mmCIF file of C-alpha atoms in Angstrom:
data_model
loop_
_atom_site.group_PDB
_atom_site.id
_atom_site.type_symbol
_atom_site.label_atom_id
_atom_site.label_comp_id
_atom_site.label_asym_id
_atom_site.label_seq_id
_atom_site.Cartn_x
_atom_site.Cartn_y
_atom_site.Cartn_z
ATOM 1 C CA MET Z 1 92.817 59.719 104.575
ATOM 2 C CA THR Z 2 92.486 63.179 103.079
ATOM 3 C CA ALA Z 3 93.324 64.181 100.036
ATOM 4 C CA TYR Z 4 97.262 66.351 100.147
ATOM 5 C CA SER Z 5 95.728 69.478 98.581
ATOM 6 C CA GLN Z 6 93.003 69.928 101.414
ATOM 7 C CA MET Z 7 95.755 69.409 104.029
ATOM 8 C CA THR Z 8 97.027 72.757 106.421
ATOM 9 C CA ALA Z 9 100.765 73.568 106.251
ATOM 10 C CA GLN Z 10 100.653 71.939 109.575
ATOM 11 C CA GLU Z 11 99.411 68.758 108.540
ATOM 12 C CA ARG Z 12 101.380 68.167 105.785
ATOM 13 C CA LYS Z 13 104.190 68.324 107.895
ATOM 14 C CA ALA Z 14 103.110 65.998 110.465
ATOM 15 C CA GLU Z 15 102.409 63.453 107.762
ATOM 16 C CA TYR Z 16 106.120 64.145 105.777
ATOM 17 C CA ASP Z 17 107.636 63.390 109.247
ATOM 18 C CA ALA Z 18 105.895 60.003 109.451
ATOM 19 C CA LEU Z 19 106.386 59.121 105.822
ATOM 20 C CA GLN Z 20 110.819 60.122 106.640
ATOM 21 C CA ARG Z 21 110.541 57.306 109.509
ATOM 22 C CA GLU Z 22 108.728 55.356 107.532
ATOM 23 C CA PHE Z 23 111.741 55.653 104.565
ATOM 24 C CA GLN Z 24 114.266 55.516 106.581
ATOM 25 C CA ALA Z 25 113.362 51.963 108.361
ATOM 26 C CA LEU Z 26 112.874 50.795 105.349
ATOM 27 C CA LYS Z 27 116.239 51.558 103.722
ATOM 28 C CA ALA Z 28 117.282 49.561 106.975
ATOM 29 C CA ARG Z 29 116.002 46.831 105.308
ATOM 30 C CA GLY Z 30 118.852 46.540 102.374
ATOM 31 C CA LEU Z 31 115.842 45.809 100.036
ATOM 32 C CA SER Z 32 117.245 44.637 96.407
ATOM 33 C CA LEU Z 33 114.374 44.899 94.394
ATOM 34 C CA ASN Z 34 113.475 45.126 90.822
ATOM 35 C CA MET Z 35 110.322 46.696 88.690
ATOM 36 C CA ALA Z 36 112.281 48.397 85.545
ATOM 37 C CA ARG Z 37 111.565 45.733 83.108
ATOM 38 C CA GLY Z 38 108.988 43.911 81.228
ATOM 39 C CA LYS Z 39 110.647 40.676 82.317
ATOM 40 C CA PRO Z 40 108.921 37.091 82.458
ATOM 41 C CA GLY Z 41 109.429 35.783 86.441
ATOM 42 C CA LYS Z 42 110.555 32.529 87.283
ATOM 43 C CA ALA Z 43 106.904 30.664 87.292
ATOM 44 C CA GLN Z 44 106.327 31.264 83.864
ATOM 45 C CA LEU Z 45 109.848 30.431 83.028
ATOM 46 C CA ASP Z 46 109.205 27.378 84.605
ATOM 47 C CA LEU Z 47 105.540 27.111 82.974
ATOM 48 C CA VAL Z 48 107.561 26.799 79.657
ATOM 49 C CA SER Z 49 110.720 25.110 79.988
ATOM 50 C CA ASP Z 50 109.724 21.723 78.668
ATOM 51 C CA ILE Z 51 109.884 23.226 75.547
ATOM 52 C CA PHE Z 52 112.886 21.558 75.177
ATOM 53 C CA GLU Z 53 111.349 17.809 75.424
ATOM 54 C CA VAL Z 54 109.490 18.125 72.145
ATOM 55 C CA MET Z 55 112.961 17.147 69.922
ATOM 56 C CA ARG Z 56 113.512 13.849 70.586
ATOM 57 C CA GLY Z 57 114.248 12.059 67.262
ATOM 58 C CA PRO Z 58 115.344 12.369 64.010
ATOM 59 C CA GLU Z 59 111.583 12.763 62.894
ATOM 60 C CA ASP Z 60 110.856 15.934 65.233
ATOM 61 C CA TYR Z 61 113.612 18.150 63.209
ATOM 62 C CA VAL Z 62 111.612 17.239 59.529
ATOM 63 C CA SER Z 63 109.254 20.181 58.856
ATOM 64 C CA ASP Z 64 107.089 20.009 55.334
ATOM 65 C CA GLY Z 65 109.899 17.689 54.555
ATOM 66 C CA ILE Z 66 112.491 20.497 55.372
ATOM 67 C CA ASP Z 67 115.156 19.079 57.549
ATOM 68 C CA VAL Z 68 115.302 21.690 59.943
ATOM 69 C CA ARG Z 69 119.265 21.461 61.368
ATOM 70 C CA ASN Z 70 120.429 22.242 57.044
ATOM 71 C CA TYR Z 71 121.206 25.595 55.552
ATOM 72 C CA GLY Z 72 117.782 27.095 53.339
ATOM 73 C CA GLU Z 73 114.367 28.234 54.375
ATOM 74 C CA MET Z 74 115.869 32.566 54.540
ATOM 75 C CA SER Z 75 112.373 33.892 55.027
ATOM 76 C CA GLY Z 76 111.604 30.694 57.827
ATOM 77 C CA LEU Z 77 109.658 27.515 57.764
ATOM 78 C CA PRO Z 78 106.169 27.482 56.463
ATOM 79 C CA ALA Z 79 105.028 25.698 59.244
ATOM 80 C CA ALA Z 80 106.507 28.899 61.597
ATOM 81 C CA LYS Z 81 104.957 30.917 59.169
ATOM 82 C CA ARG Z 82 101.266 29.438 59.208
ATOM 83 C CA LEU Z 83 101.285 29.931 62.764
ATOM 84 C CA PHE Z 84 102.168 33.170 63.123
ATOM 85 C CA ALA Z 85 100.108 34.078 60.592
ATOM 86 C CA GLU Z 86 96.850 32.106 62.492
ATOM 87 C CA ILE Z 87 97.525 34.185 65.877
ATOM 88 C CA LEU Z 88 98.008 37.695 63.896
ATOM 89 C CA GLY Z 89 95.195 36.506 61.259
ATOM 90 C CA CYS Z 90 97.649 37.848 57.985
ATOM 91 C CA ARG Z 91 98.500 35.627 54.992
ATOM 92 C CA PRO Z 92 101.445 32.960 55.711
ATOM 93 C CA SER Z 93 102.744 34.533 52.158
ATOM 94 C CA GLN Z 94 103.084 37.555 54.202
ATOM 95 C CA VAL Z 95 105.039 36.573 57.467
ATOM 96 C CA PHE Z 96 109.281 36.558 57.670
ATOM 97 C CA VAL Z 97 110.304 34.693 60.368
ATOM 98 C CA GLY Z 98 113.222 35.496 62.504
ATOM 99 C CA GLY Z 99 115.684 34.578 65.234
ATOM 100 C CA ASN Z 100 114.560 35.038 68.977
ATOM 101 C CA ALA Z 101 113.815 39.387 69.102
ATOM 102 C CA SER Z 102 111.875 41.708 67.552
ATOM 103 C CA LEU Z 103 113.673 43.878 68.265
ATOM 104 C CA GLN Z 104 116.485 43.153 66.262
ATOM 105 C CA LEU Z 105 113.981 42.904 63.615
ATOM 106 C CA MET Z 106 112.942 46.197 63.858
ATOM 107 C CA TYR Z 107 116.182 47.979 63.723
ATOM 108 C CA ASP Z 108 116.959 45.820 60.885
ATOM 109 C CA THR Z 109 114.177 47.308 59.116
ATOM 110 C CA ILE Z 110 115.180 50.802 60.174
ATOM 111 C CA SER Z 111 118.741 50.414 59.011
ATOM 112 C CA LYS Z 112 117.824 48.900 56.001
ATOM 113 C CA ALA Z 113 115.394 52.248 54.818
ATOM 114 C CA TYR Z 114 118.535 53.863 56.540
ATOM 115 C CA THR Z 115 121.474 52.400 53.475
ATOM 116 C CA HIS Z 116 118.764 50.871 50.807
ATOM 117 C CA GLY Z 117 115.168 52.434 51.605
ATOM 118 C CA LEU Z 118 112.041 51.050 51.725
ATOM 119 C CA LEU Z 119 109.940 49.486 48.850
ATOM 120 C CA ARG Z 120 108.357 53.288 48.067
ATOM 121 C CA SER Z 121 111.455 55.211 48.877
ATOM 122 C CA GLU Z 122 113.017 58.037 46.002
ATOM 123 C CA ARG Z 123 116.123 57.346 47.554
ATOM 124 C CA PRO Z 124 117.932 55.642 50.787
ATOM 125 C CA TRP Z 125 117.078 57.913 54.000
ATOM 126 C CA CYS Z 126 120.371 58.489 54.912
ATOM 127 C CA ARG Z 127 120.242 61.011 51.603
ATOM 128 C CA GLU Z 128 117.315 63.047 53.193
ATOM 129 C CA GLU Z 129 118.250 66.245 54.434
ATOM 130 C CA LYS Z 130 116.503 65.455 57.335
ATOM 131 C CA VAL Z 131 113.785 62.145 58.537
ATOM 132 C CA LYS Z 132 111.404 62.672 61.454
ATOM 133 C CA TRP Z 133 109.688 59.825 62.963
ATOM 134 C CA LEU Z 134 106.456 60.139 64.741
ATOM 135 C CA CYS Z 135 106.523 59.403 68.862
ATOM 136 C CA PRO Z 136 103.296 58.010 70.399
ATOM 137 C CA ALA Z 137 104.324 59.350 74.190
ATOM 138 C CA PRO Z 138 104.169 57.805 76.848
ATOM 139 C CA GLY Z 139 105.711 54.573 74.930
ATOM 140 C CA TYR Z 140 108.438 52.474 74.562
ATOM 141 C CA ASP Z 141 111.658 53.283 74.988
ATOM 142 C CA ARG Z 142 113.554 50.833 73.264
ATOM 143 C CA HIS Z 143 111.358 52.134 70.027
ATOM 144 C CA PHE Z 144 112.576 55.667 70.481
ATOM 145 C CA LYS Z 145 116.515 54.685 70.579
ATOM 146 C CA VAL Z 146 116.408 53.037 67.202
ATOM 147 C CA THR Z 147 115.106 56.256 66.040
ATOM 148 C CA GLU Z 148 117.004 57.929 67.560
ATOM 149 C CA SER Z 149 120.823 56.542 66.998
ATOM 150 C CA PHE Z 150 120.262 57.239 62.998
ATOM 151 C CA GLY Z 151 119.768 60.246 63.987
ATOM 152 C CA PHE Z 152 115.820 61.183 63.144
ATOM 153 C CA GLU Z 153 113.832 64.026 64.592
ATOM 154 C CA LEU Z 154 111.922 62.245 66.648
ATOM 155 C CA ILE Z 155 107.935 63.978 67.239
ATOM 156 C CA ALA Z 156 105.579 63.121 70.619
ATOM 157 C CA ILE Z 157 101.974 62.570 69.287
ATOM 158 C CA PRO Z 158 100.058 62.374 72.793
ATOM 159 C CA MET Z 159 98.182 59.458 73.543
ATOM 160 C CA THR Z 160 93.998 59.334 74.096
ATOM 161 C CA ASP Z 161 91.628 56.678 75.557
ATOM 162 C CA GLU Z 162 91.952 55.146 72.120
ATOM 163 C CA GLY Z 163 95.276 55.748 70.941
ATOM 164 C CA PRO Z 164 97.397 57.684 69.518
ATOM 165 C CA ASP Z 165 95.866 61.276 68.890
ATOM 166 C CA MET Z 166 95.113 60.684 65.142
ATOM 167 C CA ASP Z 167 94.665 64.758 64.410
ATOM 168 C CA ALA Z 168 97.909 65.364 65.526
ATOM 169 C CA VAL Z 169 98.623 62.092 63.402
ATOM 170 C CA GLU Z 170 97.336 63.416 60.411
ATOM 171 C CA ALA Z 171 98.548 66.727 60.388
ATOM 172 C CA ALA Z 172 102.109 65.459 60.817
ATOM 173 C CA VAL Z 173 102.503 63.042 57.852
ATOM 174 C CA LYS Z 174 101.676 65.993 55.217
ATOM 175 C CA ASP Z 175 105.210 67.137 55.726
ATOM 176 C CA PRO Z 176 107.562 64.748 53.604
ATOM 177 C CA ALA Z 177 110.429 64.473 55.972
ATOM 178 C CA VAL Z 178 107.828 62.601 58.758
ATOM 179 C CA LYS Z 179 108.545 58.745 57.476
ATOM 180 C CA GLY Z 180 106.929 56.638 60.258
ATOM 181 C CA ILE Z 181 105.476 55.965 63.725
ATOM 182 C CA TRP Z 182 106.326 53.516 66.054
ATOM 183 C CA CYS Z 183 102.882 51.531 67.366
ATOM 184 C CA VAL Z 184 102.244 49.348 70.050
ATOM 185 C CA PRO Z 185 98.412 48.967 68.816
ATOM 186 C CA LYS Z 186 97.291 45.675 71.740
ATOM 187 C CA TYR Z 187 97.912 47.061 75.505
ATOM 188 C CA SER Z 188 100.397 49.525 74.721
ATOM 189 C CA ASN Z 189 103.439 49.897 76.126
ATOM 190 C CA PRO Z 190 103.272 51.239 78.937
ATOM 191 C CA ASP Z 191 99.484 52.524 79.477
ATOM 192 C CA GLY Z 192 98.015 49.138 78.642
ATOM 193 C CA ILE Z 193 95.625 51.043 75.821
ATOM 194 C CA ILE Z 194 93.666 48.835 73.048
ATOM 195 C CA TYR Z 195 93.612 51.372 69.657
ATOM 196 C CA SER Z 196 89.966 51.652 68.828
ATOM 197 C CA GLY Z 197 88.941 50.348 65.510
ATOM 198 C CA GLU Z 198 88.208 54.056 64.539
ATOM 199 C CA THR Z 199 91.756 54.566 65.015
ATOM 200 C CA ILE Z 200 93.665 51.807 63.561
ATOM 201 C CA ARG Z 201 90.785 52.787 60.112
ATOM 202 C CA ARG Z 202 91.991 56.251 60.446
ATOM 203 C CA MET Z 203 95.967 54.812 60.513
ATOM 204 C CA ALA Z 204 95.347 52.536 57.765
ATOM 205 C CA ALA Z 205 93.678 55.063 55.683
ATOM 206 C CA LEU Z 206 97.040 57.967 55.967
ATOM 207 C CA LYS Z 207 97.368 59.750 53.033
ATOM 208 C CA PRO Z 208 101.160 61.018 54.162
ATOM 209 C CA ALA Z 209 103.452 63.418 51.797
ATOM 210 C CA ALA Z 210 106.241 60.975 51.485
ATOM 211 C CA PRO Z 211 105.495 58.133 49.466
ATOM 212 C CA ASP Z 212 107.460 55.869 51.874
ATOM 213 C CA PHE Z 213 105.630 56.195 55.177
ATOM 214 C CA THR Z 214 105.921 53.330 57.441
ATOM 215 C CA ILE Z 215 103.890 52.277 60.416
ATOM 216 C CA MET Z 216 106.062 50.229 62.799
ATOM 217 C CA TRP Z 217 103.100 48.013 64.162
ATOM 218 C CA ASP Z 218 104.622 46.450 67.258
ATOM 219 C CA ASN Z 219 102.173 43.983 67.996
ATOM 220 C CA ALA Z 220 104.118 42.625 71.275
ATOM 221 C CA TYR Z 221 101.202 41.708 73.380
ATOM 222 C CA CYS Z 222 98.640 40.277 70.920
ATOM 223 C CA ILE Z 223 97.756 37.459 72.873
ATOM 224 C CA HIS Z 224 98.432 38.616 76.276
ATOM 225 C CA GLU Z 225 95.615 39.375 78.577
ATOM 226 C CA PHE Z 226 95.594 38.336 82.378
ATOM 227 C CA GLU Z 227 92.271 39.641 82.662
ATOM 228 C CA GLY Z 228 88.722 38.210 80.937
ATOM 229 C CA ASP Z 229 88.680 36.853 78.111
ATOM 230 C CA TYR Z 230 90.786 36.829 74.709
ATOM 231 C CA VAL Z 231 89.858 39.836 72.752
ATOM 232 C CA GLU Z 232 90.131 39.832 69.243
ATOM 233 C CA PHE Z 233 92.276 42.572 67.395
ATOM 234 C CA PRO Z 234 92.350 43.793 63.749
ATOM 235 C CA ASP Z 235 94.966 42.426 61.262
ATOM 236 C CA MET Z 236 96.461 45.740 59.932
ATOM 237 C CA LEU Z 237 97.462 44.374 56.895
ATOM 238 C CA ALA Z 238 94.218 43.338 55.440
ATOM 239 C CA GLU Z 239 92.846 47.104 57.187
ATOM 240 C CA CYS Z 240 95.772 48.726 55.100
ATOM 241 C CA GLU Z 241 95.145 46.849 52.081
ATOM 242 C CA LYS Z 242 91.408 47.877 51.775
ATOM 243 C CA ALA Z 243 92.075 51.399 52.817
ATOM 244 C CA GLY Z 244 94.543 51.299 49.046
ATOM 245 C CA ASN Z 245 97.870 51.443 51.341
ATOM 246 C CA PRO Z 246 99.161 48.299 51.940
ATOM 247 C CA ASP Z 247 103.049 48.479 52.062
ATOM 248 C CA MET Z 248 102.806 50.954 54.227
ATOM 249 C CA VAL Z 249 103.238 48.266 57.446
ATOM 250 C CA PHE Z 250 105.325 46.360 59.032
ATOM 251 C CA GLU Z 251 104.199 44.617 62.245
ATOM 252 C CA PHE Z 252 105.492 42.906 64.528
ATOM 253 C CA ALA Z 253 105.351 40.326 66.566
ATOM 254 C CA SER Z 254 107.154 37.219 68.909
ATOM 255 C CA THR Z 255 107.290 34.574 71.611
ATOM 256 C CA SER Z 256 108.870 36.079 74.201
ATOM 257 C CA LYS Z 257 106.588 36.180 76.749
ATOM 258 C CA VAL Z 258 104.966 33.155 75.436
ATOM 259 C CA THR Z 259 107.927 30.894 75.716
ATOM 260 C CA LEU Z 260 111.278 32.249 76.697
ATOM 261 C CA PRO Z 261 112.322 35.650 76.046
ATOM 262 C CA GLY Z 262 116.273 34.602 75.482
ATOM 263 C CA ALA Z 263 115.258 31.502 73.546
ATOM 264 C CA GLY Z 264 111.836 32.662 71.656
ATOM 265 C CA VAL Z 265 110.809 33.163 67.955
ATOM 266 C CA ALA Z 266 110.088 36.701 66.600
ATOM 267 C CA CYS Z 267 108.862 37.272 62.875
ATOM 268 C CA PHE Z 268 107.426 40.814 60.824
ATOM 269 C CA ALA Z 269 104.570 40.881 58.817
ATOM 270 C CA CYS Z 270 104.065 42.888 55.762
ATOM 271 C CA SER Z 271 102.568 43.258 52.022
ATOM 272 C CA GLU Z 272 104.048 40.422 49.133
ATOM 273 C CA ALA Z 273 105.648 43.373 47.592
ATOM 274 C CA ASN Z 274 106.932 44.571 50.745
ATOM 275 C CA MET Z 275 108.219 40.620 51.641
ATOM 276 C CA ALA Z 276 109.920 40.241 47.941
ATOM 277 C CA TYR Z 277 111.747 43.624 48.215
ATOM 278 C CA MET Z 278 112.529 42.330 52.089
ATOM 279 C CA GLU Z 279 113.835 39.353 50.963
ATOM 280 C CA LYS Z 280 116.185 40.719 48.235
ATOM 281 C CA LEU Z 281 118.183 42.370 50.923
ATOM 282 C CA LEU Z 282 118.153 39.670 53.648
ATOM 283 C CA THR Z 283 119.441 36.975 51.293
ATOM 284 C CA VAL Z 284 122.633 39.006 51.216
ATOM 285 C CA GLN Z 285 122.256 39.163 54.766
ATOM 286 C CA VAL Z 286 121.298 35.723 56.492
ATOM 287 C CA ILE Z 287 121.586 32.062 55.016
ATOM 288 C CA SER Z 288 118.539 31.470 57.647
ATOM 289 C CA PHE Z 289 117.575 32.157 61.386
ATOM 290 C CA ASP Z 290 117.542 29.360 63.386
ATOM 291 C CA LYS Z 291 115.014 26.916 62.047
ATOM 292 C CA VAL Z 292 115.133 24.392 64.968
ATOM 293 C CA ASN Z 293 114.003 27.020 67.792
ATOM 294 C CA GLN Z 294 111.715 27.665 64.960
ATOM 295 C CA GLN Z 295 110.028 23.817 64.584
ATOM 296 C CA ARG Z 296 110.465 23.707 69.069
ATOM 297 C CA HIS Z 297 108.292 26.420 68.560
ATOM 298 C CA VAL Z 298 105.661 24.940 66.388
ATOM 299 C CA LEU Z 299 105.711 21.804 67.736
ATOM 300 C CA TYR Z 300 104.988 23.291 71.461
ATOM 301 C CA LEU Z 301 102.646 25.754 70.106
ATOM 302 C CA LYS Z 302 101.205 24.206 67.919
ATOM 303 C CA ASP Z 303 98.236 26.659 66.832
ATOM 304 C CA LYS Z 304 96.173 29.678 68.324
ATOM 305 C CA ALA Z 305 93.937 27.897 70.036
ATOM 306 C CA HIS Z 306 96.461 25.495 72.468
ATOM 307 C CA THR Z 307 99.055 28.637 72.278
ATOM 308 C CA LEU Z 308 95.798 31.084 73.819
ATOM 309 C CA GLU Z 309 95.419 28.102 76.379
ATOM 310 C CA LEU Z 310 99.017 28.504 77.325
ATOM 311 C CA MET Z 311 98.819 32.309 77.672
ATOM 312 C CA LYS Z 312 95.923 30.890 80.407
ATOM 313 C CA LYS Z 313 98.559 29.816 82.821
ATOM 314 C CA HIS Z 314 100.851 32.908 82.317
ATOM 315 C CA ALA Z 315 98.162 35.074 82.970
ATOM 316 C CA ALA Z 316 96.904 32.977 86.310
ATOM 317 C CA ILE Z 317 100.019 33.619 87.232
ATOM 318 C CA MET Z 318 100.102 37.647 86.366
ATOM 319 C CA ALA Z 319 96.943 38.632 87.187
ATOM 320 C CA PRO Z 320 97.671 38.625 91.360
ATOM 321 C CA LYS Z 321 100.902 40.711 90.429
ATOM 322 C CA PHE Z 322 98.900 43.125 88.454
ATOM 323 C CA ARG Z 323 96.220 43.285 91.723
ATOM 324 C CA ALA Z 324 99.153 43.569 94.483
ATOM 325 C CA VAL Z 325 100.507 46.366 92.257
ATOM 326 C CA VAL Z 326 96.665 48.619 91.488
ATOM 327 C CA ASP Z 327 95.187 47.661 94.300
ATOM 328 C CA THR Z 328 97.513 48.919 96.793
ATOM 329 C CA LEU Z 329 97.773 52.192 94.822
ATOM 330 C CA ASP Z 330 93.594 52.245 95.248
ATOM 331 C CA LYS Z 331 94.163 52.047 98.625
ATOM 332 C CA GLU Z 332 97.165 54.118 99.858
ATOM 333 C CA ILE Z 333 97.236 56.725 97.164
ATOM 334 C CA ALA Z 334 94.020 57.491 95.335
ATOM 335 C CA PRO Z 335 92.150 59.317 98.091
ATOM 336 C CA LEU Z 336 95.667 61.397 98.415
ATOM 337 C CA GLY Z 337 94.801 63.056 95.132
ATOM 338 C CA ILE Z 338 98.311 62.737 93.587
ATOM 339 C CA ALA Z 339 98.477 60.507 91.144
ATOM 340 C CA SER Z 340 96.606 58.817 88.432
ATOM 341 C CA TRP Z 341 96.743 55.471 86.668
ATOM 342 C CA ARG Z 342 94.492 52.592 84.476
ATOM 343 C CA ARG Z 343 93.252 49.057 85.112
ATOM 344 C CA PRO Z 344 95.251 47.207 82.414
ATOM 345 C CA LYS Z 345 93.766 43.673 81.367
ATOM 346 C CA GLY Z 346 96.844 42.774 79.574
ATOM 347 C CA GLY Z 347 100.426 43.710 78.753
ATOM 348 C CA TYR Z 348 103.222 44.081 81.019
ATOM 349 C CA PHE Z 349 102.860 47.395 82.597
ATOM 350 C CA VAL Z 350 100.640 50.220 84.837
ATOM 351 C CA SER Z 351 101.287 52.968 83.707
ATOM 352 C CA LEU Z 352 100.676 56.439 86.699
ATOM 353 C CA ASN Z 353 101.214 59.548 86.342
ATOM 354 C CA ALA Z 354 101.939 61.460 89.200
ATOM 355 C CA MET Z 355 102.193 65.205 89.991
ATOM 356 C CA PRO Z 356 104.035 67.518 87.211
ATOM 357 C CA GLY Z 357 107.592 67.790 88.557
ATOM 358 C CA THR Z 358 108.149 64.532 90.865
ATOM 359 C CA ALA Z 359 108.445 61.298 88.979
ATOM 360 C CA ARG Z 360 112.104 62.083 88.942
ATOM 361 C CA ARG Z 361 111.888 62.376 92.796
ATOM 362 C CA THR Z 362 110.053 59.731 93.542
ATOM 363 C CA LEU Z 363 112.143 57.529 91.760
ATOM 364 C CA ALA Z 364 115.414 58.517 93.015
ATOM 365 C CA LEU Z 365 114.045 57.956 96.229
ATOM 366 C CA CYS Z 366 112.901 54.451 95.153
ATOM 367 C CA LYS Z 367 116.475 53.866 94.240
ATOM 368 C CA GLU Z 368 117.885 55.184 97.419
ATOM 369 C CA ALA Z 369 115.287 52.729 99.533
ATOM 370 C CA GLY Z 370 116.805 48.982 97.599
ATOM 371 C CA VAL Z 371 113.635 49.871 94.764
ATOM 372 C CA THR Z 372 114.891 49.415 91.108
ATOM 373 C CA MET Z 373 112.098 51.469 87.952
ATOM 374 C CA THR Z 374 112.515 52.299 84.673
ATOM 375 C CA GLY Z 375 113.732 55.698 84.814
ATOM 376 C CA ALA Z 376 112.316 58.309 84.989
ATOM 377 C CA GLY Z 377 111.391 60.063 81.003
ATOM 378 C CA ALA Z 378 111.858 57.327 79.408
ATOM 379 C CA THR Z 379 108.505 56.397 77.925
ATOM 380 C CA PHE Z 380 109.008 60.235 76.098
ATOM 381 C CA PRO Z 381 111.512 60.952 72.809
ATOM 382 C CA TYR Z 382 114.844 61.614 74.028
ATOM 383 C CA GLY Z 383 114.180 60.284 77.835
ATOM 384 C CA LYS Z 384 112.052 63.547 78.567
ATOM 385 C CA ASP Z 385 108.976 63.836 80.040
ATOM 386 C CA PRO Z 386 107.975 67.622 79.811
ATOM 387 C CA GLN Z 387 105.901 67.219 82.451
ATOM 388 C CA ASP Z 388 108.077 65.074 84.382
ATOM 389 C CA SER Z 389 105.004 63.063 85.251
ATOM 390 C CA ASN Z 390 105.052 59.666 83.632
ATOM 391 C CA ILE Z 391 106.317 56.334 85.975
ATOM 392 C CA ARG Z 392 105.789 53.012 84.285
ATOM 393 C CA ILE Z 393 105.626 49.621 86.434
ATOM 394 C CA ALA Z 394 106.720 46.595 85.507
ATOM 395 C CA PRO Z 395 105.257 43.960 88.087
ATOM 396 C CA SER Z 396 105.615 40.876 86.083
ATOM 397 C CA LEU Z 397 108.840 39.621 87.754
ATOM 398 C CA PRO Z 398 109.253 39.523 91.128
ATOM 399 C CA PRO Z 399 107.193 37.286 92.860
ATOM 400 C CA VAL Z 400 104.085 38.577 94.529
ATOM 401 C CA GLU Z 401 105.844 39.030 97.928
ATOM 402 C CA GLU Z 402 108.476 40.787 96.903
ATOM 403 C CA LEU Z 403 106.257 43.326 94.626
ATOM 404 C CA GLU Z 404 104.081 43.849 97.490
ATOM 405 C CA GLN Z 405 107.173 44.997 99.286
ATOM 406 C CA ALA Z 406 108.303 47.037 96.279
ATOM 407 C CA ILE Z 407 105.128 48.659 95.562
ATOM 408 C CA ALA Z 408 104.565 49.794 99.453
ATOM 409 C CA VAL Z 409 107.991 51.617 99.341
ATOM 410 C CA PHE Z 410 107.073 52.997 95.958
ATOM 411 C CA CYS Z 411 103.284 54.183 97.932
ATOM 412 C CA VAL Z 412 105.624 56.040 100.513
ATOM 413 C CA CYS Z 413 108.404 57.547 98.297
ATOM 414 C CA LEU Z 414 105.521 58.729 95.734
ATOM 415 C CA ARG Z 415 103.853 60.411 98.494
ATOM 416 C CA MET Z 416 107.202 61.792 100.039
ATOM 417 C CA ALA Z 417 107.853 63.819 96.421
ATOM 418 C CA ALA Z 418 104.700 64.804 96.477
ATOM 419 C CA LEU Z 419 104.633 66.559 100.072
ATOM 420 C CA GLU Z 420 107.764 68.001 98.842
ATOM 421 C CA LYS Z 421 106.832 69.503 96.073
ATOM 422 C CA LEU Z 422 103.509 71.155 98.025
ATOM 423 C CA GLY Z 423 106.342 72.999 99.960
ATOM 424 C CA VAL Z 424 106.588 70.866 103.300
#
């Protein structure tokens, strides 16, 4: 295979004509395949559906002397706090256990900052003239939508191989209107980057102009390796404490991709001072979250070691899917010089950077051929990728045989879009 940039105009035209014929044949198959979201596949859901068998008798509904069927324990079962604290590496007193969605807890944290202010706030954020928010990009579209929905000005921060560009972050936080930053520190969405120790230390040691600057530390993939051994990761709460910024971070995690996304358990972790402040606000809002589900997860997951053993079973399902995607890209796209991508070892996505100006066209062609993917631009604030280049591939949901069909369609569409850009 010859790189497209090295082909003659005649060779590119012949290549494009052949791809068009292949594309029409793919369309004729009437495919309906989905690589849009990082959903666990059926095999993963079947793997953990026995979670509903762990609570059989009345004694199973008692945890540390607490009847989990009744009111109370607004911040979560002590046993659930201990489980999450062990997984995250923090103290149980720093953990608040909620319902099934970490996104809900993130939204609620921003909402309370907006209506009431946070612990270190001089006033509620709704009374600020302007609120700005740092968004490492490419990043997670749902994060960006949360802060956009409150009218914050979103500022894109470039991602590097070690995490967010900390020079840019350190410069940005000198503005007192900058109130926070989104972070997915391990197997970042979508790049799969693990923040380096240096990045974490610099993040924890930030000296923002805003006294209530907040790191929203979404540790969604903290135990989600699918290749190689579990990678230990620093406790950001402890790092901030050491740096003299104990109240600067809220960490989030959930079992959405450990057990069942629709019926998991989520938590946030923060300093004890932040916890006391947030509990005062939350006690007006909720008597307690679903403690029966919290107990179900405590009995099922048991502890960190047992949970990591379960994650190895997930990895055995996930790894072949990621190999199917990346191996096809290596074979069909790499020699053509029209895109670059990473080989992640954990998380839920493959991040591909296509030839600038071709992402939207590639995904439009995919949709025409029956393959649904995350929309172009979604990985940037306001849905606007300045290069029209980044494409997030989510291999987790389809079975391998469907995934192989979908990535074959994607490669044809990516090649057609590149040739069109080159002027066939």
